[in-house]
XYZ file of C-alpha atoms in Angstrom:
715
model
C 0.000 0.000 0.000
C 1.390 3.409 -0.965
C 1.882 6.278 1.485
C -0.858 8.230 -0.283
C -3.342 5.389 0.173
C -2.393 5.037 3.844
C -2.890 8.773 4.298
C -6.351 8.631 2.670
C -7.412 5.719 4.878
C -6.183 7.507 7.996
C -8.025 10.701 6.976
C -11.239 8.762 6.412
C -10.887 7.003 9.787
C -10.469 10.348 11.545
C -13.521 11.751 9.769
C -15.506 8.620 10.628
C -14.606 9.031 14.310
C -15.993 12.582 14.346
C -19.222 11.448 12.692
C -19.543 8.489 15.064
C -19.065 10.755 18.092
C -22.018 12.785 16.835
C -24.092 9.613 16.456
C -24.246 9.872 12.654
C -24.139 6.832 10.379
C -20.727 6.915 8.664
C -21.818 4.723 5.740
C -24.508 7.256 4.862
C -22.955 10.619 5.787
C -19.302 10.302 4.725
C -20.274 9.797 1.043
C -22.701 12.737 1.363
C -19.970 15.027 2.721
C -17.585 13.849 0.003
C -19.966 14.080 -2.962
C -21.863 17.247 -2.009
C -19.336 19.369 -0.071
C -16.058 17.668 -1.138
C -15.129 17.154 2.527
C -12.813 14.138 2.823
C -10.897 14.793 6.053
C -11.222 16.344 9.494
C -9.204 19.412 8.514
C -11.844 20.395 5.953
C -14.514 20.418 8.686
C -13.102 23.688 10.032
C -14.774 25.378 7.042
C -18.166 23.744 7.701
C -20.281 26.847 8.319
C -23.960 27.852 8.102
C -23.939 27.792 4.273
C -22.558 24.235 4.198
C -25.118 23.206 6.811
C -27.897 24.686 4.676
C -26.663 22.656 1.682
C -26.399 19.306 3.482
C -29.429 19.694 5.794
C -32.070 18.504 3.240
C -30.359 15.101 3.191
C -31.178 14.532 6.880
C -33.488 11.587 7.336
C -34.475 12.281 10.938
C -34.890 15.507 12.975
C -32.088 14.573 15.370
C -29.661 14.228 12.452
C -30.178 17.938 11.697
C -29.240 18.748 15.299
C -26.166 16.534 15.049
C -25.091 18.240 11.816
C -25.574 21.660 13.422
C -22.935 20.608 15.969
C -20.440 20.540 13.104
C -20.962 24.296 12.679
C -20.045 24.848 16.332
C -17.131 22.402 16.103
C -15.805 24.202 13.041
C -15.420 27.413 15.032
C -13.535 25.595 17.782
C -11.337 23.811 15.252
C -10.372 27.077 13.578
C -9.603 28.688 16.913
C -7.454 25.721 17.904
C -5.478 25.754 14.679
C -5.100 29.507 14.489
C -4.044 29.852 18.120
C -1.038 27.642 17.399
C 0.245 30.354 15.047
C 0.088 33.190 17.587
C 3.486 33.061 19.290
C 3.940 36.866 19.114
C 1.104 37.299 21.628
C 2.984 35.206 24.169
C 6.115 37.269 23.523
C 4.216 40.513 23.992
C 2.843 39.290 27.295
C 6.348 38.386 28.394
C 7.703 41.835 27.577
C 4.742 43.531 29.259
C 5.314 41.763 32.605
C 6.264 44.552 35.048
C 9.309 44.345 37.307
C 9.110 45.352 40.956
C 9.859 49.059 41.473
C 9.821 51.521 44.336
C 6.450 53.339 44.642
C 8.085 56.751 44.067
C 9.701 55.549 40.829
C 6.384 54.183 39.625
C 4.640 57.474 40.417
C 7.253 59.492 38.517
C 6.941 57.284 35.416
C 3.139 57.058 35.348
C 2.388 60.226 33.359
C 5.252 59.538 30.949
C 4.026 55.964 30.446
C 0.483 57.122 29.592
C 1.744 59.516 26.954
C 4.098 56.915 25.478
C 1.334 54.299 25.425
C -0.932 56.608 23.458
C 1.832 57.353 20.952
C 2.627 53.630 20.659
C -1.039 52.854 20.015
C -1.230 55.425 17.240
C 2.074 54.262 15.736
C 1.052 50.608 15.906
C -2.230 51.384 14.189
C -0.453 53.270 11.407
C 2.010 50.401 10.936
C -0.853 47.927 10.689
C -2.536 50.047 8.043
C 0.715 50.487 6.169
C 1.291 46.735 6.223
C -2.164 46.177 4.823
C -1.512 48.632 2.019
C 1.772 46.975 1.057
C 0.728 43.343 1.449
C -3.041 42.928 1.734
C -3.033 39.127 1.325
C -0.546 38.650 4.123
C -2.501 41.087 6.271
C -5.741 39.187 5.706
C -4.132 36.027 7.043
C -2.737 37.958 9.990
C -6.188 39.430 10.605
C -7.736 35.970 10.654
C -5.127 34.861 13.181
C -5.888 37.849 15.373
C -9.631 37.295 15.054
C -9.376 33.641 16.052
C -7.045 34.407 18.932
C -9.329 37.189 20.129
C -12.326 34.829 20.201
C -10.340 32.212 22.080
C -9.036 34.662 24.659
C -12.379 36.314 25.448
C -12.369 36.386 29.243
C -15.762 35.026 30.258
C -14.561 33.262 33.395
C -16.879 35.188 35.724
C -20.011 34.320 33.782
C -20.535 30.876 35.342
C -20.743 32.400 38.822
C -23.091 35.114 37.544
C -25.657 32.577 36.256
C -26.629 31.534 39.764
C -27.261 35.108 40.914
C -29.419 36.202 37.980
C -33.178 36.206 38.513
C -34.917 34.330 35.703
C -37.847 36.758 35.966
C -35.607 39.784 35.524
C -33.664 38.131 32.707
C -36.721 37.096 30.680
C -38.627 40.332 31.311
C -35.715 42.709 30.675
C -33.876 41.036 27.802
C -35.099 42.662 24.576
C -38.248 43.819 26.422
C -39.503 40.292 27.047
C -38.896 38.999 23.512
C -38.416 35.391 24.690
C -42.015 35.326 25.979
C -43.503 36.724 22.768
C -45.214 34.498 20.237
C -44.291 34.251 16.588
C -46.771 33.989 13.713
C -45.435 31.191 11.527
C -46.993 31.836 8.117
C -44.265 30.785 5.694
C -43.407 34.470 5.162
C -40.170 35.605 6.792
C -41.501 39.124 7.376
C -44.223 37.725 9.640
C -41.475 36.400 11.917
C -40.076 39.916 12.314
C -43.288 41.579 13.498
C -43.837 42.585 17.112
C -46.257 40.237 18.917
C -47.754 40.255 22.380
C -46.734 38.161 25.371
C -47.942 34.626 24.575
C -46.592 32.665 27.568
C -45.735 33.304 31.190
C -42.295 32.667 32.662
C -42.069 28.881 33.243
C -41.229 28.031 36.842
C -38.738 25.425 35.646
C -36.738 27.917 33.557
C -33.119 28.261 34.605
C -29.973 29.764 33.142
C -26.959 27.749 32.077
C -23.853 28.378 30.032
C -24.224 29.229 26.324
C -24.612 26.412 23.815
C -23.111 28.586 21.055
C -19.554 29.871 20.858
C -18.633 33.540 20.305
C -18.224 34.210 16.600
C -17.529 37.025 14.142
C -19.416 37.440 10.880
C -18.998 39.965 8.062
C -21.931 41.291 6.048
C -22.313 43.677 3.110
C -25.370 45.835 2.352
C -26.337 47.921 -0.665
C -28.689 50.200 1.285
C -29.518 51.374 4.782
C -32.803 49.480 4.495
C -31.008 46.179 3.884
C -28.866 46.772 6.950
C -31.911 47.654 9.042
C -33.727 44.484 7.910
C -30.699 42.354 8.775
C -30.367 43.899 12.246
C -34.084 43.347 12.886
C -33.800 39.719 11.746
C -30.840 39.189 14.062
C -32.816 40.566 17.020
C -36.078 38.737 16.278
C -34.890 35.417 14.851
C -31.303 35.006 15.968
C -27.776 35.616 14.745
C -26.901 31.927 14.544
C -29.980 31.188 12.411
C -29.243 33.743 9.685
C -27.744 32.310 6.479
C -26.980 33.739 3.050
C -30.023 32.006 1.566
C -32.206 33.341 4.347
C -31.046 36.907 3.723
C -31.626 36.642 -0.017
C -35.149 35.296 0.538
C -35.853 38.031 3.078
C -34.579 40.721 0.718
C -36.704 39.462 -2.191
C -39.769 39.127 0.015
C -39.329 42.575 1.540
C -38.858 44.347 -1.782
C -41.702 42.481 -3.494
C -44.490 42.820 -0.943
C -45.793 45.507 1.372
C -42.493 47.400 1.584
C -41.998 47.569 -2.189
C -43.597 51.005 -2.467
C -41.397 52.445 0.280
C -38.330 50.796 -1.217
C -39.123 52.226 -4.654
C -39.793 55.659 -3.173
C -36.422 55.635 -1.443
C -34.673 54.592 -4.652
C -36.386 57.372 -6.583
C -35.119 59.966 -4.114
C -31.578 58.754 -4.693
C -29.472 59.788 -7.647
C -30.064 57.026 -10.240
C -26.392 57.152 -11.182
C -25.109 56.809 -7.600
C -25.339 54.196 -4.894
C -24.311 53.449 -1.339
C -22.445 50.544 0.235
C -22.221 49.438 3.849
C -19.832 46.825 5.202
C -20.134 45.603 8.779
C -18.559 43.060 11.093
C -20.619 41.572 13.916
C -19.239 40.068 17.122
C -21.797 37.587 18.477
C -21.242 37.187 22.241
C -23.530 34.608 23.925
C -23.253 34.663 27.729
C -26.046 32.365 28.913
C -28.808 30.134 27.608
C -31.968 28.428 28.761
C -34.857 26.396 27.366
C -38.583 26.220 28.051
C -39.929 22.830 29.163
C -43.086 22.150 27.164
C -45.049 20.722 30.089
C -44.370 23.894 32.124
C -45.531 26.347 29.450
C -48.636 28.353 30.396
C -50.393 31.007 28.340
C -50.113 34.606 29.510
C -53.157 36.057 31.267
C -53.964 38.228 28.243
C -53.742 35.345 25.745
C -55.744 33.010 27.997
C -58.489 35.583 28.522
C -58.754 36.215 24.770
C -59.056 32.495 23.963
C -61.709 31.982 26.636
C -63.687 34.831 25.096
C -63.358 33.247 21.643
C -64.451 29.886 23.083
C -67.678 31.474 24.349
C -68.330 32.940 20.908
C -67.706 29.631 19.126
C -70.195 27.817 21.358
C -73.032 30.053 20.283
C -72.146 30.606 16.630
C -74.076 28.940 13.830
C -72.082 26.422 11.744
C -72.731 28.543 8.669
C -70.697 31.386 10.220
C -68.039 29.216 11.876
C -65.380 29.688 9.190
C -65.879 33.461 9.233
C -65.462 33.551 13.018
C -62.398 31.327 12.865
C -60.671 33.567 10.337
C -61.711 36.799 12.045
C -61.312 36.199 15.788
C -58.522 33.629 15.733
C -56.796 35.454 12.871
C -56.657 38.526 15.121
C -55.345 36.350 17.952
C -52.489 35.092 15.763
C -51.681 38.651 14.664
C -51.649 39.896 18.270
C -50.026 36.966 20.090
C -48.623 34.630 17.417
C -49.308 30.994 16.584
C -46.160 29.427 18.038
C -43.646 30.026 20.816
C -39.887 29.443 20.708
C -38.729 26.895 23.296
C -35.022 27.456 22.746
C -32.308 27.133 23.490
C -32.690 30.885 24.049
C -29.367 32.731 24.122
C -28.731 35.899 26.100
C -25.816 38.252 25.584
C -24.970 40.970 23.097
C -23.748 41.833 19.614
C -21.105 44.450 18.818
C -20.929 45.888 15.292
C -18.126 47.711 13.460
C -19.304 49.483 10.335
C -17.687 51.276 7.406
C -19.952 52.930 4.852
C -19.967 55.295 1.921
C -22.569 57.149 -0.159
C -22.915 58.926 -3.482
C -20.604 56.752 -5.540
C -21.052 56.172 -9.251
C -21.413 52.734 -10.816
C -17.880 52.761 -12.239
C -16.469 53.498 -8.758
C -18.411 50.713 -7.055
C -15.802 47.930 -7.202
C -12.980 50.132 -5.948
C -15.158 51.574 -3.188
C -16.210 48.086 -2.117
C -12.544 47.059 -1.777
C -11.909 50.182 0.280
C -14.774 49.369 2.652
C -13.695 45.756 3.069
C -10.218 46.869 4.105
C -11.643 49.665 6.240
C -13.919 47.467 8.340
C -11.156 44.856 8.579
C -8.731 47.394 10.026
C -11.408 48.928 12.247
C -12.292 45.603 13.866
C -8.677 44.403 14.018
C -7.672 47.496 15.984
C -10.284 46.506 18.570
C -8.970 42.930 18.867
C -5.521 44.103 19.678
C -4.520 45.860 22.868
C -4.711 49.333 21.321
C -8.480 49.068 21.036
C -8.549 51.998 18.610
C -7.422 54.378 21.336
C -8.019 57.486 19.302
C -11.607 56.592 18.515
C -13.518 56.919 15.259
C -11.968 60.215 14.189
C -8.396 58.960 14.552
C -9.292 55.742 12.732
C -10.697 57.703 9.774
C -7.728 60.072 9.697
C -5.136 57.289 9.807
C -6.966 55.231 7.220
C -7.011 58.114 4.731
C -3.342 58.883 5.366
C -2.013 55.347 5.088
C -4.083 54.285 2.063
C -3.780 57.518 0.067
C -1.213 55.977 -2.300
C -3.306 52.862 -2.924
C -6.781 54.374 -3.414
C -8.373 57.520 -4.806
C -8.277 60.286 -2.188
C -11.858 61.404 -2.948
C -13.193 57.890 -2.409
C -11.214 57.528 0.823
C -12.693 60.753 2.166
C -16.228 59.384 1.713
C -15.655 56.479 4.125
C -17.356 56.887 7.498
C -16.811 54.676 10.542
C -19.287 53.840 13.285
C -20.182 51.185 15.844
C -23.511 49.717 16.908
C -24.628 47.383 19.664
C -27.447 45.034 20.597
C -27.415 44.698 24.352
C -24.869 46.188 26.704
C -24.554 49.839 27.722
C -25.793 52.365 25.124
C -23.461 54.838 23.467
C -20.252 52.868 24.099
C -17.685 52.859 21.265
C -15.013 50.820 23.037
C -15.331 47.056 22.615
C -13.401 46.406 25.825
C -15.632 48.702 27.884
C -18.796 47.270 26.293
C -17.666 43.699 26.963
C -16.738 44.452 30.561
C -20.112 46.060 31.278
C -22.293 43.417 29.605
C -20.417 40.507 31.173
C -20.806 41.943 34.672
C -24.436 43.092 34.437
C -27.169 40.659 33.347
C -29.707 43.509 33.188
C -27.909 44.648 30.021
C -28.341 41.311 28.232
C -30.451 40.995 25.096
C -32.034 37.966 23.476
C -29.637 37.249 20.605
C -30.994 33.873 19.483
C -34.298 32.097 20.207
C -33.390 28.704 18.754
C -35.270 26.813 16.071
C -37.669 24.739 18.180
C -41.292 25.940 17.954
C -44.414 24.724 19.791
C -47.918 25.569 18.462
C -50.338 27.331 20.792
C -53.005 24.623 20.352
C -50.641 22.032 21.863
C -50.118 24.286 24.885
C -53.904 24.579 25.248
C -54.459 20.817 24.868
C -51.819 19.559 27.278
C -51.272 22.392 29.779
C -54.684 24.074 30.128
C -57.066 21.142 30.639
C -58.923 22.981 33.431
C -59.196 26.353 31.685
C -61.381 25.209 28.790
C -64.459 22.998 28.793
C -63.354 20.639 26.002
C -61.128 20.455 22.937
C -63.198 23.019 20.995
C -60.735 25.913 21.231
C -57.632 23.761 20.555
C -59.211 22.215 17.467
C -60.450 25.624 16.328
C -56.974 27.144 16.676
C -55.496 24.390 14.529
C -58.279 24.669 11.945
C -58.005 28.461 11.759
C -54.232 28.281 11.400
C -54.617 25.842 8.485
C -57.223 28.058 6.813
C -55.101 31.193 7.175
C -51.629 29.903 6.316
C -51.929 26.935 3.952
C -50.810 28.036 0.471
C -52.843 27.198 -2.627
C -51.262 23.983 -3.912
C -49.365 24.009 -7.160
C -51.419 21.606 -9.289
C -48.514 20.566 -11.503
C -46.314 19.802 -8.507
C -49.137 17.877 -6.815
C -49.824 15.761 -9.907
C -46.133 15.010 -10.481
C -45.534 14.111 -6.821
C -48.592 11.858 -6.691
C -47.533 10.060 -9.876
C -44.074 9.387 -8.425
C -45.600 8.100 -5.175
C -47.929 5.738 -7.052
C -45.021 4.449 -9.131
C -43.013 3.568 -6.010
C -46.038 1.857 -4.448
C -46.413 -0.308 -7.561
C -42.738 -1.303 -7.387
C -42.900 -2.519 -3.771
C -44.096 -6.017 -4.682
C -40.932 -6.501 -6.772
C -38.515 -5.515 -3.985
C -35.972 -8.088 -2.852
C -36.111 -9.286 0.760
C -32.330 -9.031 1.032
C -32.408 -5.240 0.509
C -34.467 -4.433 3.615
C -32.516 -1.414 4.901
C -32.090 -0.002 1.404
C -35.828 -0.273 0.724
C -36.789 1.294 4.054
C -34.432 4.188 3.373
C -35.975 4.562 -0.086
C -39.403 4.994 1.517
C -38.037 7.567 3.971
C -36.453 9.526 1.121
C -39.776 9.461 -0.748
C -41.601 10.727 2.337
C -39.174 13.640 2.700
C -39.269 14.471 -1.017
C -43.082 14.545 -1.084
C -43.133 16.938 1.850
C -40.437 19.173 0.360
C -42.280 19.442 -2.961
C -45.868 19.835 -1.714
C -45.234 21.436 1.711
C -47.754 19.030 3.276
C -48.215 15.323 4.071
C -51.444 14.660 2.165
C -49.919 12.532 -0.613
C -47.777 10.649 1.890
C -50.824 9.763 4.013
C -53.442 9.222 1.300
C -51.335 7.649 -1.451
C -48.477 5.909 0.379
C -49.430 4.978 3.941
C -52.924 4.064 2.767
C -51.622 1.781 0.000
C -52.080 -1.980 0.687
C -48.657 -2.828 -0.795
C -46.788 -0.555 1.620
C -48.946 -1.645 4.562
C -48.215 -5.297 3.787
C -44.492 -4.579 3.394
C -44.347 -2.838 6.783
C -46.533 -5.396 8.563
C -44.222 -8.254 7.545
C -41.540 -6.959 9.911
C -43.631 -7.892 12.958
C -43.046 -11.612 12.371
C -39.620 -11.342 10.749
C -37.057 -13.610 12.470
C -34.305 -10.982 12.713
C -35.203 -7.392 13.569
C -32.298 -5.099 14.316
C -32.402 -1.832 16.233
C -31.557 -0.013 13.008
C -34.585 -1.469 11.208
C -36.845 -0.349 14.042
C -35.413 3.169 13.816
C -36.028 3.285 10.081
C -39.547 1.956 10.571
C -40.255 4.595 13.212
C -39.177 7.331 10.786
C -41.689 5.976 8.274
C -44.604 5.560 10.676
C -44.326 8.678 12.809
C -45.919 11.111 13.230
C -48.681 10.837 10.598
C -49.691 7.170 10.709
C -52.745 7.810 12.904
C -54.232 9.959 10.098
C -54.623 6.932 7.800
C -58.280 5.967 7.391
C -57.646 2.245 6.916
C -54.544 0.393 8.142
C -55.656 -2.937 9.687
C -52.226 -3.815 11.102
C -51.408 -0.312 12.411
C -51.904 -1.157 16.085
C -49.738 -4.273 15.796
C -46.975 -2.419 13.971
C -46.902 0.417 16.520
C -46.969 -2.016 19.444
C -44.035 -3.881 17.896
C -42.137 -0.610 17.473
C -42.757 0.411 21.071
C -41.703 -2.919 22.557
C -38.393 -2.880 24.395
C -35.638 -5.111 23.094
C -35.997 -7.375 26.111
C -39.084 -9.368 27.048
C -41.887 -6.992 28.053
C -43.447 -7.538 31.472
C -47.032 -8.754 31.393
C -49.278 -6.474 33.464
C -52.724 -7.786 34.322
C -53.201 -6.209 37.756
C -54.081 -2.539 38.218
C -51.819 -2.322 41.283
C -48.848 -3.433 39.181
C -49.530 -0.622 36.726
C -49.734 1.891 39.598
C -46.436 0.598 41.019
C -44.733 1.058 37.647
C -45.987 4.663 37.485
C -44.798 5.296 41.060
C -41.313 3.927 40.359
C -41.089 5.977 37.168
C -41.928 9.170 39.112
C -39.324 8.395 41.766
C -36.684 7.647 39.148
C -37.350 10.877 37.238
C -37.239 12.866 40.477
C -33.817 11.415 41.290
C -32.298 12.337 37.927
C -34.187 15.611 37.396
C -30.994 17.678 37.125
C -28.767 14.899 35.825
C -27.236 14.728 32.373
C -28.887 11.302 32.029
C -32.398 12.744 32.350
C -33.283 12.414 28.656
C -32.000 8.826 28.580
C -33.976 7.853 31.715
C -37.192 9.541 30.588
C -37.055 7.653 27.278
C -36.528 4.371 29.117
C -39.330 4.995 31.629
C -41.736 6.187 28.942
C -41.160 2.995 26.982
C -41.773 0.953 30.138
C -44.999 2.846 30.910
C -46.236 2.457 27.325
C -45.569 -1.279 27.250
C -47.147 -1.811 30.683
C -50.186 0.271 29.805
C -50.718 -1.604 26.533
C -50.243 -4.935 28.315
C -52.866 -4.006 30.908
C -55.298 -2.928 28.174
C -54.723 -6.247 26.418
C -55.437 -8.062 29.684
C -58.755 -6.226 30.094
C -59.655 -6.975 26.493
C -58.890 -10.674 26.950
C -61.116 -10.698 30.033
C -63.819 -8.939 27.990
C -63.807 -5.947 30.362
C -64.391 -3.552 27.490
C -65.932 -0.727 29.557
C -62.980 -0.711 31.944
C -60.557 -0.645 29.009
C -62.344 2.302 27.421
C -62.317 4.084 30.786
C -58.554 3.938 31.295
C -57.876 4.747 27.635
C -60.012 7.886 27.949
C -58.025 8.842 31.058
C -54.696 8.252 29.293
C -55.784 10.297 26.272
C -55.667 13.330 28.566
C -51.864 13.080 28.597
C -51.503 12.309 24.892
C -52.211 8.582 24.503
C -53.150 7.643 20.916
C -55.276 4.503 20.502
C -54.302 3.953 16.867
C -50.569 4.161 17.548
C -50.779 2.543 20.991
C -48.335 5.056 22.437
C -48.092 8.419 24.189
C -47.445 11.074 21.566
C -45.461 13.306 23.936
C -42.816 12.421 26.533
C -44.321 11.917 29.989
C -42.446 13.993 32.568
C -42.904 13.770 36.341
C -46.023 15.969 36.432
C -47.642 14.101 33.529
C -47.073 10.718 35.183
C -48.370 12.013 38.525
C -51.500 13.358 36.828
C -52.031 10.069 34.964
C -51.638 8.012 38.138
C -53.950 10.223 40.199
C -56.651 10.221 37.515
C -56.435 6.455 36.998
C -56.701 5.781 40.730
C -59.635 8.137 41.008
C -61.421 6.548 38.049
C -60.674 2.906 38.761
C -60.291 2.736 42.536
C -57.073 1.864 44.342
C -58.377 -1.439 45.699
C -59.577 -2.832 42.375
C -57.283 -5.402 40.841
C -59.071 -5.470 37.519
C -60.011 -1.799 37.352
């Protein structure tokens, strides 16, 4: 074997180890990374950013795979920092030279004023030398700038933050940060602009909410804008949606949407006021500084008093309205509710901290000057931010920066164009009116009241789920929850593209016809083929109608899936693939005779399930599950334990139902099923559709005991 081949094998092994650590299937994902992004080794992962994530994300087969891939974005930042920090020996040398020697107090006092003056001169000289170096060798300077940027991120002193978390009131943090933005709803309509609108307070502060360290790493991102409006839209999107969520594709879609809809007239009016032969350019660098994070537990989410009162009022109206006017009421009253409070709430992880922005801009440039002016701005903002990374911190402020920039680059660029460059800073969070990065960072790190919400995460929960599971006693029945869901569908579902629908349905029917010819030896391949079809149908049609009505309802697919129940060898992987196919839409199928058996098989533990025929045994299992969850409530193993206990509860509950059915105690079976449906039990799927936490299990146990009687062995 040649050295080159050995090197390739070693590189692939290293890459496989990273993917395995993330829980990703190497046989599936390594070819994807190679073929789509040309990533063949660990070193290339340091360039895996938001754009690469956006490209590879559609190939995810399961929701958790998207989360695992997003970790690569965070890892890439760390990898770059690690590699770049190894190149920064001069910083260590500077620290060595700056170490003071012991002196007599009088000598130190005599030298203090001289030292201050010399330091200021050194700062100005150093800044001029940096600018001169950039002028003479811009490529070398860019590399040096990247080194400085990476080192700066690594050396951010956030050591005191961990002790601050415990002293920060969650009420103060959630209420103060961005004026309570974390508690606001968001109206998810498919239009990005709707996500940027101000909404009312949708939920109260969950009692379980607590602050922890940030999930994200500090990062620096550069952005260019062709107008003040573009910059304003970007800043608003960062505040409302989150810095870490913004991608190039997102910005392009937002720009097109903004200039083609309600803001088009304003945009056109602004353009008309401008000189048609001139334009403006803005270039900015953003420092994203997350200091803390926290998530909302779904089972602790409660609607705000205002939102709850409004829904109760709508419920009263719906009870008395004639069916002929129901749709009108749904669109009117609940449409107003969505506009005022939103349809969904972000559950996190919510990041608190701040964003510091360096900006260089210019106006009134002609089209033939645009390229040169753009190069000027790129160098300007690079030097502006770099001066802040280094110890000088741009000591002379904005005016000195502008003056030095013009002086040092006068030989490289047109003097008139240089004179049009203006420098400024901006902040989200932290003390207002601060131009010094060091001062801003010191203040925001030490004072949680200055924090802003800088990212709300990507996890969203619909308001009707909050009503169904967390407000059982505030509404008489499921009327308002069902009405919310129906109104949301009426108001947001786009008119289907007939050509796309027809094409997608034809492809689905073709695959269904081919199933009977599939080879038994290609089980995993065939299951993955079905999963890919499911994802493709959703991507093309933006709904699951064809998947449910054409695929899951097809006898050939049902027979194919049902055969796994009696198959002699069923691996964990096959069960995972099957679960991806069946969930979460299988209960919407009108006719699937073997559905209950398939779902029961999927929910069985790998070991032999305990047979539960006595009500007391079921109660004991619920009691032990509660105790276990209480013990590990703040443990890192909580998610693992809750999954294990939920599986045990599901199997025991189904076993007890089967026992009642065998004994022909149909009324008793229906009674406990109706009780369990209150915490999300689905009869068709034979499982609980949401994880049962401590409170859910306690509620289930109490209700079962009340309904069935503690002393009854057969319920």
